[in-house]
Amino acid sequence: MQSVALYVHIPFCQNKCLYCDFYSGKFNDDIKAAYVSELCKEIESAGKNSIGKILRTVYFGGGTPTVLSLRQIEKLVSSIYNSFHSDIIEFTIETNPNIEVDFSALRNFGINRLSVGVQSTDDALLKKIGRLHTAEQAIRCLDSAARYFDNISADLMLGLDEKQDVKKDLNLLLNRITHLSAYMLKVEKNTPLENLIKNGKVAIATDNQTVEQYSALYEHCCKAGFKRYEVSNFALEGYESKHNSSYWNLTEYYGVGTSAHSYINGRRYFNKSDVSQYIEGEHSGNGKQIIEREYSLDTEKEEYIMLSLRTEKGLNLTDYRKRFNENYSVAYATNIQNMINYIEVNNDRIAIKKEYVLVQNSIIFELI
Ligand code: SF4
């Protein structure tokens, strides 16, 4: 039976972080309740369309999904189990350290993985980017969660400041988690952070400093037994995110909620980024999604190559041949030759050399 993944988007946050340009914000309780009801309808509809498929991973992301009440989370979980034929191996929910969460209840709902938005263990930096929590709260959150979850991921941001002490962050975090997502701060247009930087009120790390921080992070993670399996993701053996991996190997996925994207039967579609319209029924559950495009075989190939090369394992040539009935090494021989200094090639695999991971986009571009 074909495996599928499900992403559930919760666009609610307690406050807006200064760097964030995701579709999320503060909404009142009535809107949250109406949103959850509408989400259940969209989940039900996705389930009806998934005949012959089996749901293997679920991810509650946002926003901050744990701003919902336990009853609302339970309602969503029940809706998933009632709507899909499922054998869920990984069920993740994102949370933030300032939110009081009943971890025991989440575990009882079948959620088995927690992703915590730590971002930094330096209070001054947390304040600088508008996070609502302190480092102490982050550590307390991870320690309480560890009583119920053996699979915990933390998000960490790099590039927040020239003096950012990544080793200190990792010393505090790595013995408390099984998975780390490390993102480089990107100054998005029209965010408060962009304004603060433009007005000279805030300074962040330069690109070179950020690269140095990433190198320190890479080295420290390796020493602690965390393997990089994708440019931003590190994990202990066996704790790589199965849900994220399904995006990279083009497993089909449903995305429900505002702005959520889906990839089903070769089609891409997404919902509008508008909570008001969503609760009025403007979503895929009512056939009101936006169709992005139907993938041509060439686009599908390019995406598969691109996503595979972003991972540490690289492009598996046998899988590629099975999927597209084509030998990549032959079909793209010139591109491979042009990039030969930047890649590792063996019988069954092509991967970007470790030292070029941070400039991989331009290399990948040449390989498709
Ligand atoms: S908690 Fe996450 S989604 Fe919400 S504003 Fe901050 S970064 Fe954005």
mmCIF file of N, CA and C in Angstrom, residues 248-251 295 298-310 314-321 323-324 368:
data_model
loop_
_atom_site.group_PDB
_atom_site.id
_atom_site.type_symbol
_atom_site.label_atom_id
_atom_site.label_comp_id
_atom_site.label_asym_id
_atom_site.label_seq_id
_atom_site.Cartn_x
_atom_site.Cartn_y
_atom_site.Cartn_z
ATOM 1 N N TRP A 248 11.500 15.018 0.915
ATOM 2 C CA TRP A 248 12.716 14.951 0.095
ATOM 3 C C TRP A 248 12.703 13.799 -0.894
ATOM 4 N N ASN A 249 11.969 12.705 -0.528
ATOM 5 C CA ASN A 249 11.958 11.611 -1.509
ATOM 6 C C ASN A 249 10.642 11.535 -2.281
ATOM 7 N N LEU A 250 9.931 12.667 -2.268
ATOM 8 C CA LEU A 250 8.704 12.811 -3.049
ATOM 9 C C LEU A 250 7.615 11.792 -2.704
ATOM 10 N N THR A 251 7.528 11.431 -1.424
ATOM 11 C CA THR A 251 6.366 10.676 -0.965
ATOM 12 C C THR A 251 5.176 11.633 -1.041
ATOM 13 N N TYR A 295 2.598 18.307 -12.602
ATOM 14 C CA TYR A 295 4.017 18.156 -12.894
ATOM 15 C C TYR A 295 4.259 17.411 -14.198
ATOM 16 N N ASP A 298 9.645 15.955 -16.666
ATOM 17 C CA ASP A 298 10.919 16.658 -16.499
ATOM 18 C C ASP A 298 10.978 17.413 -15.178
ATOM 19 N N THR A 299 9.879 18.085 -14.845
ATOM 20 C CA THR A 299 9.856 18.836 -13.582
ATOM 21 C C THR A 299 9.984 17.883 -12.401
ATOM 22 N N GLU A 300 9.282 16.770 -12.523
ATOM 23 C CA GLU A 300 9.323 15.771 -11.450
ATOM 24 C C GLU A 300 10.750 15.260 -11.249
ATOM 25 N N LYS A 301 11.423 15.003 -12.371
ATOM 26 C CA LYS A 301 12.808 14.529 -12.294
ATOM 27 C C LYS A 301 13.689 15.574 -11.615
ATOM 28 N N GLU A 302 13.550 16.821 -12.074
ATOM 29 C CA GLU A 302 14.396 17.897 -11.532
ATOM 30 C C GLU A 302 14.192 18.043 -10.032
ATOM 31 N N GLU A 303 12.929 17.976 -9.628
ATOM 32 C CA GLU A 303 12.650 18.142 -8.208
ATOM 33 C C GLU A 303 13.239 16.985 -7.400
ATOM 34 N N TYR A 304 13.121 15.782 -7.961
ATOM 35 C CA TYR A 304 13.650 14.607 -7.264
ATOM 36 C C TYR A 304 15.173 14.717 -7.106
ATOM 37 N N ILE A 305 15.834 15.136 -8.181
ATOM 38 C CA ILE A 305 17.297 15.268 -8.131
ATOM 39 C C ILE A 305 17.677 16.344 -7.117
ATOM 40 N N MET A 306 16.992 17.483 -7.208
ATOM 41 C CA MET A 306 17.313 18.617 -6.340
ATOM 42 C C MET A 306 17.128 18.255 -4.853
ATOM 43 N N LEU A 307 15.975 17.648 -4.542
ATOM 44 C CA LEU A 307 15.702 17.332 -3.140
ATOM 45 C C LEU A 307 16.649 16.247 -2.624
ATOM 46 N N SER A 308 16.968 15.284 -3.481
ATOM 47 C CA SER A 308 17.883 14.206 -3.052
ATOM 48 C C SER A 308 19.273 14.763 -2.783
ATOM 49 N N LEU A 309 19.726 15.667 -3.655
ATOM 50 C CA LEU A 309 21.091 16.192 -3.491
ATOM 51 C C LEU A 309 21.224 17.092 -2.263
ATOM 52 N N ARG A 310 20.122 17.584 -1.768
ATOM 53 C CA ARG A 310 20.180 18.377 -0.531
ATOM 54 C C ARG A 310 20.464 17.496 0.688
ATOM 55 N N GLY A 314 22.526 11.896 -0.625
ATOM 56 C CA GLY A 314 22.584 12.264 -2.032
ATOM 57 C C GLY A 314 21.564 11.533 -2.890
ATOM 58 N N LEU A 315 21.850 11.489 -4.169
ATOM 59 C CA LEU A 315 20.920 10.904 -5.133
ATOM 60 C C LEU A 315 21.227 9.417 -5.290
ATOM 61 N N ASN A 316 20.243 8.591 -4.980
ATOM 62 C CA ASN A 316 20.418 7.145 -5.137
ATOM 63 C C ASN A 316 20.085 6.781 -6.592
ATOM 64 N N LEU A 317 21.087 6.308 -7.299
ATOM 65 C CA LEU A 317 20.921 6.109 -8.742
ATOM 66 C C LEU A 317 19.982 4.947 -9.077
ATOM 67 N N THR A 318 19.978 3.934 -8.209
ATOM 68 C CA THR A 318 19.059 2.813 -8.442
ATOM 69 C C THR A 318 17.615 3.281 -8.291
ATOM 70 N N ASP A 319 17.354 4.040 -7.218
ATOM 71 C CA ASP A 319 15.992 4.555 -7.004
ATOM 72 C C ASP A 319 15.575 5.450 -8.165
ATOM 73 N N TYR A 320 16.517 6.265 -8.622
ATOM 74 C CA TYR A 320 16.210 7.171 -9.723
ATOM 75 C C TYR A 320 15.822 6.361 -10.977
ATOM 76 N N ARG A 321 16.597 5.297 -11.228
ATOM 77 C CA ARG A 321 16.336 4.490 -12.426
ATOM 78 C C ARG A 321 14.968 3.811 -12.317
ATOM 79 N N ARG A 323 12.410 4.825 -10.604
ATOM 80 C CA ARG A 323 11.335 5.816 -10.635
ATOM 81 C C ARG A 323 11.108 6.383 -12.039
ATOM 82 N N PHE A 324 12.225 6.648 -12.753
ATOM 83 C CA PHE A 324 12.088 7.369 -14.031
ATOM 84 C C PHE A 324 12.514 6.558 -15.264
ATOM 85 N N ILE A 368 21.046 19.597 -12.800
ATOM 86 C CA ILE A 368 19.694 19.229 -13.280
ATOM 87 C C ILE A 368 19.445 19.793 -14.674
#
